[in-house]
PDB file of C-alpha atoms and ligand atoms in Angstrom:
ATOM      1  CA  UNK Z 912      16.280  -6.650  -2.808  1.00  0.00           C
ATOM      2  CA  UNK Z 913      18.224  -5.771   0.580  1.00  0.00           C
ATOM      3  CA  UNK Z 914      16.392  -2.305   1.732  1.00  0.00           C
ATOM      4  CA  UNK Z 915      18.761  -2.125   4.857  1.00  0.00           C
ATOM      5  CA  UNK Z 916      20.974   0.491   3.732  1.00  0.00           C
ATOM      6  CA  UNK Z 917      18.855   2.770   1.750  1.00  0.00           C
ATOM      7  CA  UNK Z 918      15.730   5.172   2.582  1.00  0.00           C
ATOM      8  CA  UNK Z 919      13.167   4.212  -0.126  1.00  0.00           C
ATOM      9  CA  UNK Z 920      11.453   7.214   0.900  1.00  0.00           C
ATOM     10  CA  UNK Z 921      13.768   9.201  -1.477  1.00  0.00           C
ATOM     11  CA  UNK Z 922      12.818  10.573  -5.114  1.00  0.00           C
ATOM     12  CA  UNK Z 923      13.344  12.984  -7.488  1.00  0.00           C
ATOM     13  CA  UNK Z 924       9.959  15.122  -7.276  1.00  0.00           C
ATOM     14  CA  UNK Z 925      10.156  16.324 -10.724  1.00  0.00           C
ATOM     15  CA  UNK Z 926       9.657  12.971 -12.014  1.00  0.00           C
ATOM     16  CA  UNK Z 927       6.280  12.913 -10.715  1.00  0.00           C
ATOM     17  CA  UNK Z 928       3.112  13.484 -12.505  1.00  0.00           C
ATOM     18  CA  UNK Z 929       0.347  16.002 -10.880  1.00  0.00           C
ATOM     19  CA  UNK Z 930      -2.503  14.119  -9.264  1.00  0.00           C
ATOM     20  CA  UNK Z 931      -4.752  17.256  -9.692  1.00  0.00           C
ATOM     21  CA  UNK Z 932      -7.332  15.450 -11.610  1.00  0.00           C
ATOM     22  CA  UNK Z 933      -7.073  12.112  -9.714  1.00  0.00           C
ATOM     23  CA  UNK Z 934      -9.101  10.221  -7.518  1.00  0.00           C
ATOM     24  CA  UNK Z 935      -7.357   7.730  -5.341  1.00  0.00           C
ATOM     25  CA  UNK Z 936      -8.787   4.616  -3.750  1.00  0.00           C
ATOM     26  CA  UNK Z 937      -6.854   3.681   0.114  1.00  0.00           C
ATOM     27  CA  UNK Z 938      -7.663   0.323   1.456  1.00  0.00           C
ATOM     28  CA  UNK Z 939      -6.009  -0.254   4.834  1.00  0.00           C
ATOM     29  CA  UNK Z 940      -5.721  -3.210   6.652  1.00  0.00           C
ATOM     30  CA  UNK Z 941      -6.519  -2.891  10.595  1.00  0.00           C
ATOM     31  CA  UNK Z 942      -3.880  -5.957  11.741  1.00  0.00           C
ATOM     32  CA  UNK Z 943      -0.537  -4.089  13.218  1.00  0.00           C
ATOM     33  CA  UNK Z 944      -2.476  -0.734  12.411  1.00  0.00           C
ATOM     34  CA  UNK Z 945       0.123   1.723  14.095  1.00  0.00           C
ATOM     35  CA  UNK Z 946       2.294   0.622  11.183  1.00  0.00           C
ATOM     36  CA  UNK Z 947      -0.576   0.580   8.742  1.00  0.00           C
ATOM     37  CA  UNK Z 948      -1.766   3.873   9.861  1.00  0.00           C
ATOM     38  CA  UNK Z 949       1.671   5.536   9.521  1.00  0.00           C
ATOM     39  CA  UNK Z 950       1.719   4.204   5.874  1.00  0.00           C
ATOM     40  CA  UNK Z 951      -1.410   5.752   5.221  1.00  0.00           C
ATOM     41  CA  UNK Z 952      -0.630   8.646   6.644  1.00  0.00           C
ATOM     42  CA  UNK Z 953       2.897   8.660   4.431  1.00  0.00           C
ATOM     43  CA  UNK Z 954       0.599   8.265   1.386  1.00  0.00           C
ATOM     44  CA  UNK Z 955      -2.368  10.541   1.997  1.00  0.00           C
ATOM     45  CA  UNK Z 956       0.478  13.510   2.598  1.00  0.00           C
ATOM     46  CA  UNK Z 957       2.503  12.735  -0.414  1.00  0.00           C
ATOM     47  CA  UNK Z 958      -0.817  12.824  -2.488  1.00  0.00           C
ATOM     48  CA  UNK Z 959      -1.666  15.184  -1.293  1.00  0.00           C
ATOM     49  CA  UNK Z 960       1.087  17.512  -2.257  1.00  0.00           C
ATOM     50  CA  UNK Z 961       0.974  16.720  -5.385  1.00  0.00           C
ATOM     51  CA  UNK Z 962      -1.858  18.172  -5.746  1.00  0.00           C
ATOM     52  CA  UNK Z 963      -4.251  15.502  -5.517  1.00  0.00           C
ATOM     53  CA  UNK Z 964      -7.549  17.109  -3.682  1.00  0.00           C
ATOM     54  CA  UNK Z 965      -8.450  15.796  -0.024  1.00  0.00           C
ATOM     55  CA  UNK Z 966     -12.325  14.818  -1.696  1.00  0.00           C
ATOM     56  CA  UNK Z 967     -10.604  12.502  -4.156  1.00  0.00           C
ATOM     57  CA  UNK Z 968      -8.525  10.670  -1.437  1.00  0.00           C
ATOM     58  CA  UNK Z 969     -11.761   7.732  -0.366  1.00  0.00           C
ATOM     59  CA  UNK Z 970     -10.487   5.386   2.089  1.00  0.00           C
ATOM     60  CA  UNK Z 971     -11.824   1.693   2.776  1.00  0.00           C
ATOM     61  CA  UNK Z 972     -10.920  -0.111   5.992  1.00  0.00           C
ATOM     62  CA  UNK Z 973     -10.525  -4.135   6.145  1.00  0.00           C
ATOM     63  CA  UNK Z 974      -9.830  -6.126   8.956  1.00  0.00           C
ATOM     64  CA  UNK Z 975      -6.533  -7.610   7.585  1.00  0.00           C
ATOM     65  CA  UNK Z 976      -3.789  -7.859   4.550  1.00  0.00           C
ATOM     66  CA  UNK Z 977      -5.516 -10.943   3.452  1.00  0.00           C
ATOM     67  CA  UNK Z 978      -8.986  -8.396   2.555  1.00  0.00           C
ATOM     68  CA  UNK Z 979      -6.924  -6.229   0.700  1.00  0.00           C
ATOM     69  CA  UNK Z 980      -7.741  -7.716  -2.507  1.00  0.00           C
ATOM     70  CA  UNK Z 981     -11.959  -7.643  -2.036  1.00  0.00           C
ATOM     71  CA  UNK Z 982     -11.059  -3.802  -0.709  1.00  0.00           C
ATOM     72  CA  UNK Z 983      -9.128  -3.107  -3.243  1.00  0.00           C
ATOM     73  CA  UNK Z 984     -11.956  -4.956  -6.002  1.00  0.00           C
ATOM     74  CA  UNK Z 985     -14.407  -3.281  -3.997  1.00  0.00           C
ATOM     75  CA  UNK Z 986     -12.488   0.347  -4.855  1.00  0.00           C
ATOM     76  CA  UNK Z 987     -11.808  -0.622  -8.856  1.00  0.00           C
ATOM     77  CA  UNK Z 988     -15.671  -1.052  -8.642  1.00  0.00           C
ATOM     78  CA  UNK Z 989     -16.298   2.759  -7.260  1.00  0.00           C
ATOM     79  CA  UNK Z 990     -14.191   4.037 -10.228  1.00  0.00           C
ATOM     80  CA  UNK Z 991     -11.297   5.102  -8.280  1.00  0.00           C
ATOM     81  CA  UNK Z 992      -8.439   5.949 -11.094  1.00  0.00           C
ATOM     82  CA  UNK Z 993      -5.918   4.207  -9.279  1.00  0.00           C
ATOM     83  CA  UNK Z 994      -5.880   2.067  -6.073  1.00  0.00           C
ATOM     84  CA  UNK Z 995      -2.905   1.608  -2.663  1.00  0.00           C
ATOM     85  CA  UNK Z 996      -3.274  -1.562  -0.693  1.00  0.00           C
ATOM     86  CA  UNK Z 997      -2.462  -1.131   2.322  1.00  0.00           C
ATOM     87  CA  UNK Z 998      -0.845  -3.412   4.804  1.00  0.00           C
ATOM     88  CA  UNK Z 999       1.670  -5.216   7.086  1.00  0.00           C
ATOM     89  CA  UNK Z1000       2.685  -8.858   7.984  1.00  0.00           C
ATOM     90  CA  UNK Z1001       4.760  -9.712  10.555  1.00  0.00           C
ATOM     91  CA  UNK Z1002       6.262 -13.070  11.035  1.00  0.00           C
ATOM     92  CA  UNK Z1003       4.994 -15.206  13.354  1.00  0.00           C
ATOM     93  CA  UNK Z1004       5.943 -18.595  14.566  1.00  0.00           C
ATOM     94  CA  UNK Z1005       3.900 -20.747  12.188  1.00  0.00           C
ATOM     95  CA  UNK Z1006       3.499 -20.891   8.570  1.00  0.00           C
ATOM     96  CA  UNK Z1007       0.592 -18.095   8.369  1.00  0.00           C
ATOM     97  CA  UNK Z1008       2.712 -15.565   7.140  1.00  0.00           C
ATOM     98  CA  UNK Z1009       3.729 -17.103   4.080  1.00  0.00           C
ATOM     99  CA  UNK Z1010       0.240 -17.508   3.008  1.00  0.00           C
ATOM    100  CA  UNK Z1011      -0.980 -14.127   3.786  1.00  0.00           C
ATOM    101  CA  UNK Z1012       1.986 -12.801   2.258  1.00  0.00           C
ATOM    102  CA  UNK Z1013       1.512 -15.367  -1.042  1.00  0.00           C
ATOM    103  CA  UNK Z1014      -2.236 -14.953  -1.255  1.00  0.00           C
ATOM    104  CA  UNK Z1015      -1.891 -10.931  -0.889  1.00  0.00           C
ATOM    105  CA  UNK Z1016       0.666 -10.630  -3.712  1.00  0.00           C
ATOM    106  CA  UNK Z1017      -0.830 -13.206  -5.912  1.00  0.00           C
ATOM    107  CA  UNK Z1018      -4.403 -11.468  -5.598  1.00  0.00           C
ATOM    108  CA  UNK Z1019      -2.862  -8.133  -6.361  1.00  0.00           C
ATOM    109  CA  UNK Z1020      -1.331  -9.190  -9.591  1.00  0.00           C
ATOM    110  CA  UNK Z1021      -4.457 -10.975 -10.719  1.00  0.00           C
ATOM    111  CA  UNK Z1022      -6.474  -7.892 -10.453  1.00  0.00           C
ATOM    112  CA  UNK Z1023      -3.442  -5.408 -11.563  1.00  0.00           C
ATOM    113  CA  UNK Z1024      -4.122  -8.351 -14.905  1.00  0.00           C
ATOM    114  CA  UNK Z1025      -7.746  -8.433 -14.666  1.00  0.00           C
ATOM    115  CA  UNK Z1026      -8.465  -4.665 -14.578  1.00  0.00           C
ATOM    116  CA  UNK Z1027      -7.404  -1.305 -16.118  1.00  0.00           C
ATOM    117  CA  UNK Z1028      -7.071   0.153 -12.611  1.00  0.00           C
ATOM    118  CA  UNK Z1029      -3.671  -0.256 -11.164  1.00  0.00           C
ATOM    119  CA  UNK Z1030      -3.299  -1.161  -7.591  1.00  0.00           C
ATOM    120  CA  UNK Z1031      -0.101  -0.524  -6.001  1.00  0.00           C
ATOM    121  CA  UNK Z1032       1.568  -3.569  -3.196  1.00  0.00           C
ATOM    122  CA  UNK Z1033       1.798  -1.188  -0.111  1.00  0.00           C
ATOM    123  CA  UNK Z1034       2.173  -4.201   2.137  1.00  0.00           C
ATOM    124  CA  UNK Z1035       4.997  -4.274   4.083  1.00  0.00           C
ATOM    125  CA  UNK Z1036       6.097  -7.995   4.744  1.00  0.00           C
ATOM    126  CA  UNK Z1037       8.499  -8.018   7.739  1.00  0.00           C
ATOM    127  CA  UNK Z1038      10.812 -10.682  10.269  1.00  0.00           C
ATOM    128  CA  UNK Z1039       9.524  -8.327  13.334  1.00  0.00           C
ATOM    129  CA  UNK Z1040       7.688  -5.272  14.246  1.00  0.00           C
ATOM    130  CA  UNK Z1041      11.324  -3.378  14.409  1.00  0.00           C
ATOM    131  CA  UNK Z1042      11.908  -3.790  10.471  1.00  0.00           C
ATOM    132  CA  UNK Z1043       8.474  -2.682   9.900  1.00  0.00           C
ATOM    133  CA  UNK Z1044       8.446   1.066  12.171  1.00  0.00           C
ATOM    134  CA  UNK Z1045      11.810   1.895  10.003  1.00  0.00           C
ATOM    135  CA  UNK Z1046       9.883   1.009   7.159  1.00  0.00           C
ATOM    136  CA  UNK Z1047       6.957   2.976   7.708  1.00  0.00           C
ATOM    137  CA  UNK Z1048       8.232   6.529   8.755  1.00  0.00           C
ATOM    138  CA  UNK Z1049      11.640   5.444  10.403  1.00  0.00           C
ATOM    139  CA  UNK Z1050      15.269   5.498   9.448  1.00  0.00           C
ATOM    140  CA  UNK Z1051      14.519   3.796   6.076  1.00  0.00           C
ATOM    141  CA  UNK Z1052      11.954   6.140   5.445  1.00  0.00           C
ATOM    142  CA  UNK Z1053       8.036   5.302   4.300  1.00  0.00           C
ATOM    143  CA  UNK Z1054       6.698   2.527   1.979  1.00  0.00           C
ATOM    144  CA  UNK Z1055       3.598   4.854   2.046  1.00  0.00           C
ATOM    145  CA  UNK Z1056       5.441   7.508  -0.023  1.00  0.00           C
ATOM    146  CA  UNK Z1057       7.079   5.372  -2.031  1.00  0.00           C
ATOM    147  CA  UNK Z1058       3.228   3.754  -2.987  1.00  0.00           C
ATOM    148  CA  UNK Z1059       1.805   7.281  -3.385  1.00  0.00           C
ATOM    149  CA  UNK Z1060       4.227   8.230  -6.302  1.00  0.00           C
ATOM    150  CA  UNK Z1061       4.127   4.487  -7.743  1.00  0.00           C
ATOM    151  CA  UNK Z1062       0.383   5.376  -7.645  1.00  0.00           C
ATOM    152  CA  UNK Z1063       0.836   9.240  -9.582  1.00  0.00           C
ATOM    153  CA  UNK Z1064       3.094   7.519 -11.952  1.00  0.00           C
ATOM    154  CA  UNK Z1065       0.485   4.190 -13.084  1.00  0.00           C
ATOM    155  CA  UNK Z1066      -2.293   6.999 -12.781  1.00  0.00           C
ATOM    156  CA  UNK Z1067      -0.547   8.750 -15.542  1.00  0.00           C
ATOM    157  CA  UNK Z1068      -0.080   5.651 -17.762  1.00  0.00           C
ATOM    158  CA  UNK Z1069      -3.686   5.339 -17.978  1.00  0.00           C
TER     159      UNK Z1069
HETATM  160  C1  DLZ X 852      -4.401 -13.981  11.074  1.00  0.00           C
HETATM  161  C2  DLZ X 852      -3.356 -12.952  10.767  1.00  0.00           C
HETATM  162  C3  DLZ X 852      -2.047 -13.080  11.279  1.00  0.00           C
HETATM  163  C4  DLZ X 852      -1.629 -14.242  12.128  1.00  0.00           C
HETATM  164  N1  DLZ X 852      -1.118 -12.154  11.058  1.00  0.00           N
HETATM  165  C5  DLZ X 852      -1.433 -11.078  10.288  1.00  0.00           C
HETATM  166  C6  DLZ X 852      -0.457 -10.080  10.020  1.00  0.00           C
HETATM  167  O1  DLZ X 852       0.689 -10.097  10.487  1.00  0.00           O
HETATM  168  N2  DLZ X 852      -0.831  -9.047   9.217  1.00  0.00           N
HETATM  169  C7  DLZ X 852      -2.095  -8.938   8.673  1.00  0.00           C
HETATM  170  O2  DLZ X 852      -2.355  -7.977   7.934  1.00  0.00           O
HETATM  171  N3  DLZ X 852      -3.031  -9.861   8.934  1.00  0.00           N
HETATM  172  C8  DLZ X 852      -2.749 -10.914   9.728  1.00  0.00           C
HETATM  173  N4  DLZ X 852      -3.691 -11.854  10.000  1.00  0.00           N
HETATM  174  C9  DLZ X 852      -5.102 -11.613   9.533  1.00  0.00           C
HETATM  175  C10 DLZ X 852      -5.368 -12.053   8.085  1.00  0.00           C
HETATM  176  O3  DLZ X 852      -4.826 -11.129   7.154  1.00  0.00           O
HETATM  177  C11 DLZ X 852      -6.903 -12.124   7.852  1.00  0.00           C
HETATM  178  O4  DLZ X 852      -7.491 -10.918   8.236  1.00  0.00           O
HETATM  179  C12 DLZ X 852      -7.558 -13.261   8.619  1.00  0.00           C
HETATM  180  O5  DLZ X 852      -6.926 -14.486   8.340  1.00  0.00           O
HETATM  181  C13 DLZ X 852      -9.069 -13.364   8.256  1.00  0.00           C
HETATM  182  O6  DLZ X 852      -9.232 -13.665   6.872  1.00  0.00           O
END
């Protein structure tokens, strides 16, 4: 899973569905929000070029990764065809971090199970701030991107 050598940020764009017809649900955490901003910002562009319009792009704010998954419930309920959680954990000196990171993933997959909307894991889950600026529009590119086509592609399942 090491993503030390590689720029995830990569893809072939021809591979990727049109989001024309889309509307897109954003729910960004506030906690570290440079980084969290950045992603969003790495995600609204790439949706934006492919052709997903800025009035289908709706955006929910909570106050950290842990609210992701009542933002993101909270964005299934508004009809959005396909949702991007937003977020980053850094570690910290206690134990915190594994259950933010546990409870974040494990609520994301319930409601991935529990609804017909996808929601994408655009939570970056990092040893220290460093690994999380390369990771969000630094030298291993943006997890935001990455999320934004995961999103076109699930949107296109449906
Ligand atoms: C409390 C907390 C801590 C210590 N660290 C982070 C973090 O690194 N990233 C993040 O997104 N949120 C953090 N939080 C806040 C929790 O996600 C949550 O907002 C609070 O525990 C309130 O439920």
């Amino acid at each position: 899973m090491s993503t030390e050598n590689s720029n995830l940020s990569n893809f072939d764009s021809s591979t990727v569905p049109s989001g024309d017809s889309l509307t897109i649900g954003l729910v960004v955490s506030k906690w570290n929000e440079k980084i969290t901003e950045s992603l969003f910002n790495g995600a609204y562009t790439t949706l934006t070029e492919f052709g997903v319009k800025a009035n289908n792009i709706k955006r929910i704010d909570v106050p950290g990764s842990f609210e992701l998954v009542f933002g993101s419930k909270k964005m299934i309920q508004a009809k959005v065809d396909v949702v991007i959680a937003i977020g980053c954990v850094i570690k910290g000196e206690t134990e915190h971090f594994d259950y933010i990171c546990q409870s974040v993933s494990k609520g994301i997959i319930d409601l991935n199970i529990n609804f017909d909307t996808p929601v994408v894991f655009c939570v970056l889950t990092d040893n220290n701030i460093q690994q999380s600026v390369d990771r969000s529009g630094g030298k291993h590119g943006n997890k935001g991107v990455e999320a934004a086509i995961t999103a076109l592609k699930l949107a296109n399942l449906n």
